Amino acid sequence: MDMLAEVEKAKELVDMALSFNGIVEAKLIHSRDIVVDERVRFQCSYSGCRDYGGKLMCPPHTPGVDEFKKILSNYYMAVLVQLEGAIVNKDNWEPETDRWALQLHDIIYKLEKKAFSLGFPFAAGLIGGSCKLCKDCPGENDTNAKCLHREKARPSMEAMGIDVLSTCKNTGIKVEFSPTKVIWTGMVLLA
Ligand code: SF4
């Protein structure tokens, strides 16, 4: 494999990511800087997330953390992307944060498609937070339900057990918390 050529192709994805509205950071990273930690899955399961077991792109429907570690070991780089969105209504912030999450989802989907076309056949997009494509996910009432938008639905980094904060820190990307804005982070794995 010509690694330099691969990196040049991947840089096109970085440029594309930065052209989207709301994207404040896009960086090509080495997959060894992606931190996967069992505690992230533990938090999904036991820290009160409403989407655990409900959304079909969330645990326990997603691969286990060990399985994901194995999958990740076959990827050599990724594009890490951050979107920043303003929160105007601080008393009712959820619809706004959901809207920004959907915007990142759409961008990750487009970047993944572009990565395929550039010659990364195993490109895999991971969004931030739970999948919000449907108002009501059929997984909420039926664990055997089928996803309604399999072509576009993607799991989140967190659903795979990725420690997003540590991964950002490893790669020199700041994550700030503020009541007036939301930051969503996603990535596209490249191989
Ligand atoms: S696309 Fe719809 S059905 Fe599929 S995981 Fe997302 S919310 Fe659930």
Tab-separated table of C-alpha atoms and ligand atoms in Angstrom:
chain	number	residue	atom	x	y	z
A	1	MET	CA	0.000	0.000	0.000
A	2	ASP	CA	1.255	3.480	-0.867
A	3	MET	CA	0.659	5.164	2.486
A	4	LEU	CA	1.463	8.650	1.177
A	5	ALA	CA	-1.172	8.286	-1.543
A	6	GLU	CA	-3.693	7.083	1.068
A	7	VAL	CA	-2.970	10.101	3.259
A	8	GLU	CA	-3.362	12.457	0.292
A	9	LYS	CA	-6.771	10.937	-0.478
A	10	ALA	CA	-7.791	11.221	3.165
A	11	LYS	CA	-6.842	14.916	3.177
A	12	GLU	CA	-9.589	15.452	0.583
A	13	LEU	CA	-12.031	14.249	3.220
A	14	VAL	CA	-10.663	16.736	5.733
A	15	ASP	CA	-11.158	19.571	3.227
A	16	MET	CA	-14.645	18.351	2.422
A	17	ALA	CA	-15.545	18.140	6.122
A	18	LEU	CA	-14.369	21.708	6.742
A	19	SER	CA	-16.591	22.962	3.913
A	20	PHE	CA	-19.782	21.998	5.786
A	21	ASN	CA	-21.696	24.499	7.875
A	22	GLY	CA	-20.989	24.110	11.608
A	23	ILE	CA	-17.807	22.054	11.312
A	24	VAL	CA	-15.122	23.657	13.481
A	25	GLU	CA	-12.548	20.860	13.406
A	26	ALA	CA	-11.600	18.064	11.024
A	27	LYS	CA	-8.410	16.139	11.463
A	28	LEU	CA	-6.747	13.086	10.027
A	29	ILE	CA	-5.728	10.860	12.934
A	30	HIS	CA	-3.929	7.566	13.418
A	31	SER	CA	-6.257	4.785	14.591
A	32	ARG	CA	-3.882	4.002	17.470
A	33	ASP	CA	-4.969	7.333	19.029
A	34	ILE	CA	-8.581	6.159	19.267
A	35	VAL	CA	-9.241	5.193	22.886
A	36	VAL	CA	-11.693	2.321	23.451
A	37	ASP	CA	-12.693	1.785	27.058
A	38	GLU	CA	-15.126	-0.698	28.650
A	39	ARG	CA	-16.265	2.077	30.996
A	40	VAL	CA	-17.941	3.883	28.097
A	41	ARG	CA	-20.173	0.847	27.486
A	42	PHE	CA	-20.762	0.550	31.233
A	43	GLN	CA	-21.996	4.147	31.213
A	44	CYS	CA	-24.286	3.427	28.244
A	45	SER	CA	-25.778	0.563	30.205
A	46	TYR	CA	-26.009	1.911	33.725
A	47	SER	CA	-25.847	5.697	33.744
A	48	GLY	CA	-29.445	6.316	32.808
A	49	CYS	CA	-29.197	6.773	29.038
A	50	ARG	CA	-32.763	6.662	27.710
A	51	ASP	CA	-31.647	5.209	24.390
A	52	TYR	CA	-29.883	2.122	25.754
A	53	GLY	CA	-31.768	-0.892	24.400
A	54	GLY	CA	-34.222	1.364	22.603
A	55	LYS	CA	-32.415	2.684	19.566
A	56	LEU	CA	-31.385	0.005	17.103
A	57	MET	CA	-27.999	1.698	16.558
A	58	CYS	CA	-27.304	1.727	20.315
A	59	PRO	CA	-26.049	-0.992	22.695
A	60	PRO	CA	-26.820	-3.784	23.276
A	61	HIS	CA	-27.700	-4.043	19.542
A	62	THR	CA	-24.177	-2.911	18.566
A	63	PRO	CA	-20.986	-5.057	18.646
A	64	GLY	CA	-19.375	-5.635	22.045
A	65	VAL	CA	-16.376	-3.523	23.027
A	66	ASP	CA	-13.887	-6.386	22.476
A	67	GLU	CA	-15.358	-7.100	19.070
A	68	PHE	CA	-15.058	-3.449	18.135
A	69	LYS	CA	-11.424	-3.401	19.300
A	70	LYS	CA	-10.737	-6.255	16.865
A	71	ILE	CA	-12.527	-4.443	14.043
A	72	LEU	CA	-10.649	-1.215	14.814
A	73	SER	CA	-7.292	-3.016	14.626
A	74	ASN	CA	-7.892	-3.389	10.861
A	75	TYR	CA	-8.169	0.360	10.315
A	76	TYR	CA	-5.084	2.534	10.074
A	77	MET	CA	-6.509	6.039	10.152
A	78	ALA	CA	-9.675	8.080	10.569
A	79	VAL	CA	-11.026	11.550	10.018
A	80	LEU	CA	-12.222	13.024	13.301
A	81	VAL	CA	-14.847	15.738	12.848
A	82	GLN	CA	-16.373	18.230	15.282
A	83	LEU	CA	-19.480	20.295	14.819
A	84	GLU	CA	-20.341	23.257	17.023
A	85	GLY	CA	-23.908	24.523	17.232
A	86	ALA	CA	-25.458	27.416	19.111
A	87	ILE	CA	-28.051	26.759	21.810
A	88	VAL	CA	-30.472	29.667	21.768
A	89	ASN	CA	-33.225	28.413	24.066
A	90	LYS	CA	-31.454	27.374	27.272
A	91	ASP	CA	-34.760	26.320	28.863
A	92	ASN	CA	-35.523	23.864	26.076
A	93	TRP	CA	-32.142	22.898	24.645
A	94	GLU	CA	-32.894	19.316	23.592
A	95	PRO	CA	-34.561	20.025	20.216
A	96	GLU	CA	-31.645	22.257	19.274
A	97	THR	CA	-28.957	19.758	20.315
A	98	ASP	CA	-30.863	17.042	18.407
A	99	ARG	CA	-30.959	19.214	15.295
A	100	TRP	CA	-27.197	19.752	15.451
A	101	ALA	CA	-26.667	16.011	16.041
A	102	LEU	CA	-28.687	15.288	12.897
A	103	GLN	CA	-26.593	17.772	10.977
A	104	LEU	CA	-23.394	15.978	12.050
A	105	HIS	CA	-25.006	12.627	11.154
A	106	ASP	CA	-25.697	13.872	7.631
A	107	ILE	CA	-22.117	15.154	7.267
A	108	ILE	CA	-20.603	11.877	8.495
A	109	TYR	CA	-22.807	9.979	6.036
A	110	LYS	CA	-21.637	12.172	3.144
A	111	LEU	CA	-17.985	11.874	4.189
A	112	GLU	CA	-18.297	8.086	4.385
A	113	LYS	CA	-19.764	7.959	0.868
A	114	LYS	CA	-16.976	10.200	-0.410
A	115	ALA	CA	-14.400	7.956	1.284
A	116	PHE	CA	-15.797	4.942	-0.615
A	117	SER	CA	-15.497	6.826	-3.867
A	118	LEU	CA	-11.906	7.799	-3.044
A	119	GLY	CA	-10.957	4.140	-2.645
A	120	PHE	CA	-11.492	3.334	1.037
A	121	PRO	CA	-13.796	0.284	0.653
A	122	PHE	CA	-14.167	-0.279	4.399
A	123	ALA	CA	-14.916	3.357	5.279
A	124	ALA	CA	-17.196	3.382	8.334
A	125	GLY	CA	-18.938	6.447	9.720
A	126	LEU	CA	-19.616	6.862	13.425
A	127	ILE	CA	-21.888	9.648	14.613
A	128	GLY	CA	-22.183	11.489	17.943
A	129	GLY	CA	-24.918	10.447	20.381
A	130	SER	CA	-27.823	8.170	19.532
A	131	CYS	CA	-29.363	7.876	16.076
A	132	LYS	CA	-32.113	10.494	15.734
A	133	LEU	CA	-33.246	9.842	12.177
A	134	CYS	CA	-36.709	8.644	13.286
A	135	LYS	CA	-38.867	10.340	15.887
A	136	ASP	CA	-39.823	6.928	17.239
A	137	CYS	CA	-37.313	4.120	16.786
A	138	PRO	CA	-39.083	0.740	16.423
A	139	GLY	CA	-36.385	-0.740	18.682
A	140	GLU	CA	-38.069	0.978	21.635
A	141	ASN	CA	-40.853	-1.618	21.635
A	142	ASP	CA	-39.394	-4.567	19.771
A	143	THR	CA	-35.841	-5.851	20.118
A	144	ASN	CA	-36.270	-7.804	16.855
A	145	ALA	CA	-37.396	-4.745	14.927
A	146	LYS	CA	-35.575	-3.732	11.765
A	147	CYS	CA	-33.988	-0.321	11.341
A	148	LEU	CA	-36.133	1.901	9.098
A	149	HIS	CA	-33.181	3.638	7.453
A	150	ARG	CA	-30.370	1.120	7.346
A	151	GLU	CA	-28.762	2.890	4.404
A	152	LYS	CA	-28.170	6.001	6.487
A	153	ALA	CA	-28.344	4.983	10.161
A	154	ARG	CA	-24.943	4.744	11.857
A	155	PRO	CA	-23.938	3.963	15.439
A	156	SER	CA	-22.135	6.532	17.515
A	157	MET	CA	-18.523	6.543	18.618
A	158	GLU	CA	-19.771	6.061	22.195
A	159	ALA	CA	-21.860	3.042	21.173
A	160	MET	CA	-18.623	1.359	20.058
A	161	GLY	CA	-16.986	2.066	23.427
A	162	ILE	CA	-14.859	4.949	22.151
A	163	ASP	CA	-13.832	7.403	24.853
A	164	VAL	CA	-14.462	10.559	22.852
A	165	LEU	CA	-12.836	12.998	25.286
A	166	SER	CA	-9.612	10.985	25.607
A	167	THR	CA	-9.477	10.450	21.856
A	168	CYS	CA	-9.855	14.192	21.252
A	169	LYS	CA	-7.185	14.911	23.867
A	170	ASN	CA	-4.816	12.374	22.243
A	171	THR	CA	-5.219	14.106	18.926
A	172	GLY	CA	-4.897	17.679	20.173
A	173	ILE	CA	-8.577	18.588	19.779
A	174	LYS	CA	-10.224	20.657	22.496
A	175	VAL	CA	-13.702	19.898	23.796
A	176	GLU	CA	-15.335	22.743	25.684
A	177	PHE	CA	-18.597	22.560	27.565
A	178	SER	CA	-20.812	25.623	27.543
A	179	PRO	CA	-24.534	26.302	28.145
A	180	THR	CA	-24.681	28.346	24.933
A	181	LYS	CA	-23.325	25.784	22.507
A	182	VAL	CA	-23.169	22.094	21.834
A	183	ILE	CA	-20.242	20.184	20.380
A	184	TRP	CA	-20.846	16.900	18.605
A	185	THR	CA	-17.948	14.681	17.547
A	186	GLY	CA	-17.999	11.965	14.898
A	187	MET	CA	-15.509	10.102	12.749
A	188	VAL	CA	-15.029	8.109	9.608
A	189	LEU	CA	-12.723	5.113	9.948
A	190	LEU	CA	-10.582	4.584	6.859
A	191	ALA	CA	-9.202	1.411	5.294
B	1	SF4	S1	-32.771	5.085	11.568
B	1	SF4	FE1	-34.644	5.078	12.798
B	1	SF4	S2	-35.029	2.901	13.091
B	1	SF4	FE2	-32.896	3.048	12.520
B	1	SF4	S3	-31.762	3.217	14.469
B	1	SF4	FE3	-32.147	5.282	13.725
B	1	SF4	S4	-34.007	5.888	14.809
B	1	SF4	FE4	-33.901	3.628	14.909
